[in-house]
CSV table of N, CA and C in Angstrom, one decimal:
chain,number,residue,atom,x,y,z
A,21,UNK,N,18.5,3.5,23.1
A,21,UNK,CA,17.1,3.5,22.5
A,21,UNK,C,16.8,4.8,21.9
A,22,UNK,N,17.2,5.9,22.5
A,22,UNK,CA,16.9,7.2,22.1
A,22,UNK,C,17.6,7.5,20.7
A,23,UNK,N,18.9,7.0,20.5
A,23,UNK,CA,19.5,7.2,19.2
A,23,UNK,C,18.9,6.4,18.1
A,24,UNK,N,18.3,5.3,18.4
A,24,UNK,CA,17.6,4.5,17.4
A,24,UNK,C,16.3,5.2,17.0
A,25,UNK,N,15.6,5.8,18.0
A,25,UNK,CA,14.4,6.5,17.6
A,25,UNK,C,14.8,7.8,16.8
A,26,UNK,N,15.7,8.5,17.2
A,26,UNK,CA,16.2,9.7,16.5
A,26,UNK,C,16.5,9.4,15.1
A,27,UNK,N,17.3,8.3,14.9
A,27,UNK,CA,17.7,7.9,13.6
A,27,UNK,C,16.4,7.5,12.7
A,28,UNK,N,15.5,6.8,13.3
A,28,UNK,CA,14.3,6.4,12.6
A,28,UNK,C,13.5,7.6,12.2
A,29,UNK,N,13.4,8.6,13.1
A,29,UNK,CA,12.6,9.8,12.8
A,29,UNK,C,13.3,10.6,11.7
A,30,UNK,N,14.7,10.7,11.7
A,30,UNK,CA,15.4,11.4,10.7
A,30,UNK,C,15.2,10.7,9.3
A,31,UNK,N,15.2,9.4,9.3
A,31,UNK,CA,15.0,8.7,8.1
A,31,UNK,C,13.6,8.9,7.6
A,32,UNK,N,12.6,8.9,8.5
A,32,UNK,CA,11.2,9.1,8.1
A,32,UNK,C,11.0,10.5,7.4
A,33,UNK,N,11.7,11.5,8.0
A,33,UNK,CA,11.6,12.9,7.5
A,33,UNK,C,12.2,12.9,6.0
A,34,UNK,N,13.3,12.2,5.8
A,34,UNK,CA,13.9,12.1,4.5
A,34,UNK,C,12.9,11.4,3.5
A,35,UNK,N,12.3,10.3,4.0
A,35,UNK,CA,11.3,9.6,3.1
A,35,UNK,C,10.2,10.5,2.7
A,36,UNK,N,9.7,11.3,3.7
A,36,UNK,CA,8.6,12.2,3.4
A,36,UNK,C,9.0,13.2,2.3
A,37,UNK,N,10.2,13.8,2.6
A,37,UNK,CA,10.7,14.8,1.6
A,37,UNK,C,10.9,14.2,0.2
A,38,UNK,N,11.4,13.0,0.2
A,38,UNK,CA,11.6,12.3,-1.1
A,38,UNK,C,10.3,12.0,-1.8
A,39,UNK,N,9.4,11.5,-1.0
A,39,UNK,CA,8.1,11.2,-1.6
A,39,UNK,C,7.4,12.4,-2.2
A,40,UNK,N,7.4,13.5,-1.5
A,40,UNK,CA,6.8,14.7,-2.0
A,40,UNK,C,7.4,15.1,-3.3
A,41,UNK,N,8.7,15.1,-3.4
A,41,UNK,CA,9.3,15.4,-4.7
A,41,UNK,C,9.0,14.4,-5.8
A,42,UNK,N,9.0,13.1,-5.4
A,42,UNK,CA,8.6,12.1,-6.4
A,42,UNK,C,7.2,12.2,-6.9
A,43,UNK,N,6.3,12.5,-6.0
A,43,UNK,CA,4.9,12.6,-6.3
A,43,UNK,C,4.7,13.7,-7.4
A,44,UNK,N,5.4,14.8,-7.1
A,44,UNK,CA,5.3,16.0,-8.1
A,44,UNK,C,5.8,15.6,-9.5
A,45,UNK,N,6.7,14.7,-9.6
A,45,UNK,CA,7.3,14.3,-10.9
A,45,UNK,C,6.7,13.1,-11.5
A,46,UNK,N,5.8,12.4,-10.8
A,46,UNK,CA,5.2,11.1,-11.3
A,46,UNK,C,4.1,11.3,-12.2
A,47,UNK,N,4.2,10.8,-13.5
A,47,UNK,CA,3.1,11.0,-14.4
A,47,UNK,C,1.9,10.0,-14.2
A,48,UNK,N,2.2,8.8,-13.7
A,48,UNK,CA,1.2,7.8,-13.6
A,48,UNK,C,0.3,8.0,-12.4
A,49,UNK,N,-1.0,8.1,-12.6
A,49,UNK,CA,-1.9,8.3,-11.5
A,49,UNK,C,-2.0,7.2,-10.5
A,50,UNK,N,-1.9,5.9,-11.0
A,50,UNK,CA,-1.9,4.8,-10.1
A,50,UNK,C,-0.6,4.8,-9.1
A,51,UNK,N,0.5,5.1,-9.7
A,51,UNK,CA,1.7,5.1,-8.9
A,51,UNK,C,1.7,6.3,-7.9
A,52,UNK,N,1.2,7.4,-8.4
A,52,UNK,CA,1.0,8.6,-7.6
A,52,UNK,C,0.1,8.4,-6.4
A,53,UNK,N,-1.0,7.7,-6.6
A,53,UNK,CA,-1.9,7.3,-5.6
A,53,UNK,C,-1.3,6.4,-4.5
A,54,UNK,N,-0.5,5.5,-5.0
A,54,UNK,CA,0.2,4.6,-4.0
A,54,UNK,C,1.2,5.4,-3.2
A,55,UNK,N,1.9,6.2,-3.8
A,55,UNK,CA,2.9,7.1,-3.1
A,55,UNK,C,2.2,8.0,-2.1
A,56,UNK,N,1.1,8.5,-2.5
A,56,UNK,CA,0.3,9.4,-1.6
A,56,UNK,C,-0.1,8.6,-0.3
A,57,UNK,N,-0.5,7.4,-0.5
A,57,UNK,CA,-1.0,6.6,0.6
A,57,UNK,C,0.2,6.4,1.6
A,58,UNK,N,1.4,6.0,1.0
A,58,UNK,CA,2.5,5.8,1.8
A,58,UNK,C,3.0,7.1,2.5
A,59,UNK,N,2.9,8.2,1.8
A,59,UNK,CA,3.2,9.6,2.3
A,59,UNK,C,2.4,9.9,3.5
A,60,UNK,N,1.1,9.6,3.4
A,60,UNK,CA,0.1,10.0,4.5
A,60,UNK,C,0.5,9.1,5.7
A,61,UNK,N,0.8,7.9,5.5
A,61,UNK,CA,1.2,7.0,6.6
A,61,UNK,C,2.4,7.5,7.3
A,62,UNK,N,3.4,7.8,6.5
A,62,UNK,CA,4.7,8.4,7.1
A,62,UNK,C,4.4,9.7,7.9
A,63,UNK,N,3.6,10.6,7.3
A,63,UNK,CA,3.3,11.8,8.0
A,63,UNK,C,2.5,11.6,9.3
A,64,UNK,N,1.6,10.6,9.3
A,64,UNK,CA,0.9,10.2,10.5
A,64,UNK,C,1.8,9.7,11.6
A,65,UNK,N,2.8,8.9,11.2
A,65,UNK,CA,3.8,8.4,12.2
A,65,UNK,C,4.6,9.6,12.8
A,66,UNK,N,5.0,10.5,11.9
A,66,UNK,CA,5.7,11.7,12.4
A,66,UNK,C,4.9,12.6,13.3
A,67,UNK,N,3.6,12.7,12.9
A,67,UNK,CA,2.7,13.5,13.7
A,67,UNK,C,2.5,12.9,15.1
A,68,UNK,N,2.3,11.6,15.1
A,68,UNK,CA,2.2,10.9,16.4
A,68,UNK,C,3.4,11.0,17.2
A,69,UNK,N,4.6,11.0,16.6
A,69,UNK,CA,5.9,11.1,17.3
A,69,UNK,C,5.9,12.6,17.9
A,70,UNK,N,5.5,13.5,17.2
A,70,UNK,CA,5.5,14.9,17.7
A,70,UNK,C,4.6,15.1,18.9
A,71,UNK,N,3.6,14.3,19.0
A,71,UNK,CA,2.6,14.5,20.1
A,71,UNK,C,3.1,13.6,21.3
A,72,UNK,N,3.5,12.3,21.0
A,72,UNK,CA,3.7,11.4,22.1
A,72,UNK,C,5.2,11.2,22.4
A,73,UNK,N,6.1,11.5,21.5
A,73,UNK,CA,7.5,11.3,21.7
A,73,UNK,C,7.9,9.8,21.4
A,74,UNK,N,6.9,9.1,20.8
A,74,UNK,CA,7.2,7.6,20.5
A,74,UNK,C,7.0,7.5,19.0
A,75,UNK,N,8.0,7.0,18.4
A,75,UNK,CA,7.9,6.7,16.9
A,75,UNK,C,7.7,5.2,16.7
A,76,UNK,N,6.6,4.9,16.0
A,76,UNK,CA,6.3,3.5,15.8
A,76,UNK,C,6.4,3.3,14.3
A,77,UNK,N,7.2,2.3,13.9
A,77,UNK,CA,7.3,1.9,12.5
A,77,UNK,C,6.4,0.8,12.3
A,78,UNK,N,6.0,0.6,11.0
A,78,UNK,CA,5.1,-0.5,10.6
A,78,UNK,C,5.9,-1.8,10.7
């Protein structure tokens, strides 16, 4: 179970990094807003994991 959680957290960190780069390059305000929403959700999951040690995916 620990390896699965570790892998999920690593993938979430990659998604966050990728989203941050994509948001900077995105010209469309609507697409940027959608990506920001998803970015906030991913960052919340990682923040919760840092506090509780439990990573919950949607």
